């Protein structure tokens, strides 16, 4: 028998980075000391009080049963309280918070909920590749908004044709930005809300790196801006703030109708998340919050160590404002894929080629600050030596 895949699955974009992952594993299995900075997987453990909360919850047989369809009310309350403490934003836990099986799932669900074939979704270019997955499943078309150094890594909204605004239904925004490390102030959100309101576009602000801002930059929440609740939602994941990437917990906040629709589609996909994981997530969101600040400081020290080592070796690279990524421009005309492959082969440092994040990512590579400082310094030194042989 042969099984023909449905067209919507055939349309899914290829996983650009899976080849890199395989090559890193191949070098490691040959015994090379590879420094892998190519992925976005936090290397530090989940704080012990959260792990302990999970352990206790697992021992309670009440968590072994189906959880409520739309998640534990106390988790939604904890999420609302986290937003009140952190951003001064008041949320109704029942109407304005939806529990997600990781942020990635929420990003795809929104596309499934609102996009019809022929519709348009606005995406940052370069941007997190998974925005394209939901758009492809829905049979809609992505419209890339270039974010480059020349426009301060924010899209030029005036350059988007009226015909595109008319067909646009969903708009993915992401600051602190993966892959560029750029940040914005609330004035960008104000402009985006004005545009979205005029054209009836739903904003989905992906706030995955909300906890990671450098120097004086404290990333603002989209929800702090007037009109946010009318025009969109924000997705907040526990993956990065609490080093819980493997736990698969996130939540969406904002427009009550969208929150209801997310819950509706999830009623058909899941019976929420394992209750014990939800209870541990309550422990994460209830605090104490000092672990979040110490994580931010860890990434700040790593960023400074990595960039400092590059600078000492003669490579001056722009510093990110947020996220745990450095976005490194290559000399003009250099291919990011060829550079990343040669760097892995010759210097045994893995980085992500910018082309994988969109056409405007070409000419850059992304470095994840996901190793201890001494390894990052070693990676910077290897990179600089390699760079000197090439350019
Ligand atoms: C920009 C961005 N959004 C969303 C996610 C998804 O996070 P998760 O599915 O772990 O919540 C990631 C993960 O790397 C990310 O970089």
PDB file of N, CA, C and O and ligand atoms in Angstrom, residues 40 102-104 107 128 131 174 178 206 208-209 237 239-240 245 248-250 325, ligand 1:
ATOM      1  N   UNK A  40      18.918  26.689  19.710  1.00  0.00           N
ATOM      2  CA  UNK A  40      18.349  27.620  20.696  1.00  0.00           C
ATOM      3  C   UNK A  40      17.866  26.888  21.922  1.00  0.00           C
ATOM      4  O   UNK A  40      16.839  27.252  22.488  1.00  0.00           O
ATOM      5  N   UNK A 102       3.580  24.515  24.898  1.00  0.00           N
ATOM      6  CA  UNK A 102       4.747  25.178  24.302  1.00  0.00           C
ATOM      7  C   UNK A 102       4.303  26.292  23.361  1.00  0.00           C
ATOM      8  O   UNK A 102       3.205  26.243  22.782  1.00  0.00           O
ATOM      9  N   UNK A 103       5.158  27.282  23.225  1.00  0.00           N
ATOM     10  CA  UNK A 103       4.817  28.435  22.402  1.00  0.00           C
ATOM     11  C   UNK A 103       4.662  28.081  20.926  1.00  0.00           C
ATOM     12  O   UNK A 103       3.802  28.613  20.216  1.00  0.00           O
ATOM     13  N   UNK A 104       5.484  27.149  20.465  1.00  0.00           N
ATOM     14  CA  UNK A 104       5.479  26.702  19.069  1.00  0.00           C
ATOM     15  C   UNK A 104       4.066  26.269  18.643  1.00  0.00           C
ATOM     16  O   UNK A 104       3.593  26.625  17.573  1.00  0.00           O
ATOM     17  N   UNK A 107       1.720  29.217  18.147  1.00  0.00           N
ATOM     18  CA  UNK A 107       2.001  29.959  16.909  1.00  0.00           C
ATOM     19  C   UNK A 107       1.335  29.272  15.711  1.00  0.00           C
ATOM     20  O   UNK A 107       0.791  29.929  14.829  1.00  0.00           O
ATOM     21  N   UNK A 128      11.880  33.575  13.077  1.00  0.00           N
ATOM     22  CA  UNK A 128      11.782  32.202  13.604  1.00  0.00           C
ATOM     23  C   UNK A 128      11.055  31.334  12.563  1.00  0.00           C
ATOM     24  O   UNK A 128       9.918  31.658  12.178  1.00  0.00           O
ATOM     25  N   UNK A 131       7.036  30.159  12.222  1.00  0.00           N
ATOM     26  CA  UNK A 131       5.858  30.939  11.803  1.00  0.00           C
ATOM     27  C   UNK A 131       5.355  30.405  10.464  1.00  0.00           C
ATOM     28  O   UNK A 131       4.162  30.423  10.186  1.00  0.00           O
ATOM     29  N   UNK A 174       8.121  39.614  16.849  1.00  0.00           N
ATOM     30  CA  UNK A 174       8.935  38.916  17.850  1.00  0.00           C
ATOM     31  C   UNK A 174      10.101  39.803  18.323  1.00  0.00           C
ATOM     32  O   UNK A 174      11.066  39.979  17.597  1.00  0.00           O
ATOM     33  N   UNK A 178      14.548  36.718  17.697  1.00  0.00           N
ATOM     34  CA  UNK A 178      15.326  35.592  17.216  1.00  0.00           C
ATOM     35  C   UNK A 178      15.239  35.654  15.689  1.00  0.00           C
ATOM     36  O   UNK A 178      14.118  35.613  15.165  1.00  0.00           O
ATOM     37  N   UNK A 206       5.242  37.252  19.717  1.00  0.00           N
ATOM     38  CA  UNK A 206       5.970  36.107  20.275  1.00  0.00           C
ATOM     39  C   UNK A 206       7.029  36.670  21.221  1.00  0.00           C
ATOM     40  O   UNK A 206       8.026  37.242  20.785  1.00  0.00           O
ATOM     41  N   UNK A 208       9.036  35.144  23.390  1.00  0.00           N
ATOM     42  CA  UNK A 208       9.804  34.010  23.930  1.00  0.00           C
ATOM     43  C   UNK A 208      11.007  34.467  24.761  1.00  0.00           C
ATOM     44  O   UNK A 208      11.391  33.801  25.719  1.00  0.00           O
ATOM     45  N   UNK A 209      11.613  35.614  24.373  1.00  0.00           N
ATOM     46  CA  UNK A 209      12.835  36.055  25.068  1.00  0.00           C
ATOM     47  C   UNK A 209      12.562  37.267  25.958  1.00  0.00           C
ATOM     48  O   UNK A 209      13.465  38.058  26.230  1.00  0.00           O
ATOM     49  N   UNK A 237       6.456  31.896  26.751  1.00  0.00           N
ATOM     50  CA  UNK A 237       6.828  30.505  27.027  1.00  0.00           C
ATOM     51  C   UNK A 237       7.657  30.407  28.315  1.00  0.00           C
ATOM     52  O   UNK A 237       8.404  31.332  28.644  1.00  0.00           O
ATOM     53  N   UNK A 239       9.873  28.142  28.469  1.00  0.00           N
ATOM     54  CA  UNK A 239      11.087  27.455  27.991  1.00  0.00           C
ATOM     55  C   UNK A 239      12.369  28.205  28.295  1.00  0.00           C
ATOM     56  O   UNK A 239      13.373  27.598  28.664  1.00  0.00           O
ATOM     57  N   UNK A 240      12.367  29.526  28.094  1.00  0.00           N
ATOM     58  CA  UNK A 240      13.612  30.288  28.203  1.00  0.00           C
ATOM     59  C   UNK A 240      13.735  30.940  29.576  1.00  0.00           C
ATOM     60  O   UNK A 240      14.792  30.895  30.193  1.00  0.00           O
ATOM     61  N   UNK A 245      12.591  24.242  28.562  1.00  0.00           N
ATOM     62  CA  UNK A 245      12.269  23.954  27.149  1.00  0.00           C
ATOM     63  C   UNK A 245      11.692  22.546  26.953  1.00  0.00           C
ATOM     64  O   UNK A 245      10.813  22.335  26.119  1.00  0.00           O
ATOM     65  N   UNK A 248       7.522  21.769  27.846  1.00  0.00           N
ATOM     66  CA  UNK A 248       6.481  22.143  26.886  1.00  0.00           C
ATOM     67  C   UNK A 248       5.314  22.866  27.560  1.00  0.00           C
ATOM     68  O   UNK A 248       4.174  22.386  27.580  1.00  0.00           O
ATOM     69  N   UNK A 249       5.613  24.023  28.122  1.00  0.00           N
ATOM     70  CA  UNK A 249       4.562  24.854  28.721  1.00  0.00           C
ATOM     71  C   UNK A 249       4.735  26.304  28.271  1.00  0.00           C
ATOM     72  O   UNK A 249       5.840  26.848  28.313  1.00  0.00           O
ATOM     73  N   UNK A 250       3.628  26.892  27.856  1.00  0.00           N
ATOM     74  CA  UNK A 250       3.597  28.312  27.517  1.00  0.00           C
ATOM     75  C   UNK A 250       2.165  28.776  27.753  1.00  0.00           C
ATOM     76  O   UNK A 250       1.288  27.970  28.102  1.00  0.00           O
ATOM     77  N   UNK A 325      20.997  35.377  21.542  1.00  0.00           N
ATOM     78  CA  UNK A 325      21.676  35.191  20.259  1.00  0.00           C
ATOM     79  C   UNK A 325      22.536  36.392  19.888  1.00  0.00           C
ATOM     80  O   UNK A 325      22.160  37.524  20.179  1.00  0.00           O
TER      81      UNK A 325
HETATM   82  C1  LIG B   1      11.305  33.117  18.658  1.00  0.00           C
HETATM   83  C2  LIG B   1      10.825  31.851  19.260  1.00  0.00           C
HETATM   84  N1  LIG B   1       9.522  31.672  19.406  1.00  0.00           N
HETATM   85  C3  LIG B   1       9.013  30.552  19.936  1.00  0.00           C
HETATM   86  C4  LIG B   1       9.838  29.532  20.350  1.00  0.00           C
HETATM   87  C5  LIG B   1       9.179  28.275  20.851  1.00  0.00           C
HETATM   88  O1  LIG B   1       9.370  28.022  22.145  1.00  0.00           O
HETATM   89  P1  LIG B   1       8.614  26.836  22.883  1.00  0.00           P
HETATM   90  O2  LIG B   1       7.848  26.047  21.872  1.00  0.00           O
HETATM   91  O3  LIG B   1       9.662  26.044  23.541  1.00  0.00           O
HETATM   92  O4  LIG B   1       7.695  27.509  23.844  1.00  0.00           O
HETATM   93  C6  LIG B   1      11.212  29.662  20.210  1.00  0.00           C
HETATM   94  C7  LIG B   1      12.092  28.550  20.604  1.00  0.00           C
HETATM   95  O5  LIG B   1      13.234  28.483  20.308  1.00  0.00           O
HETATM   96  C8  LIG B   1      11.720  30.861  19.656  1.00  0.00           C
HETATM   97  O6  LIG B   1      13.027  31.044  19.475  1.00  0.00           O
END
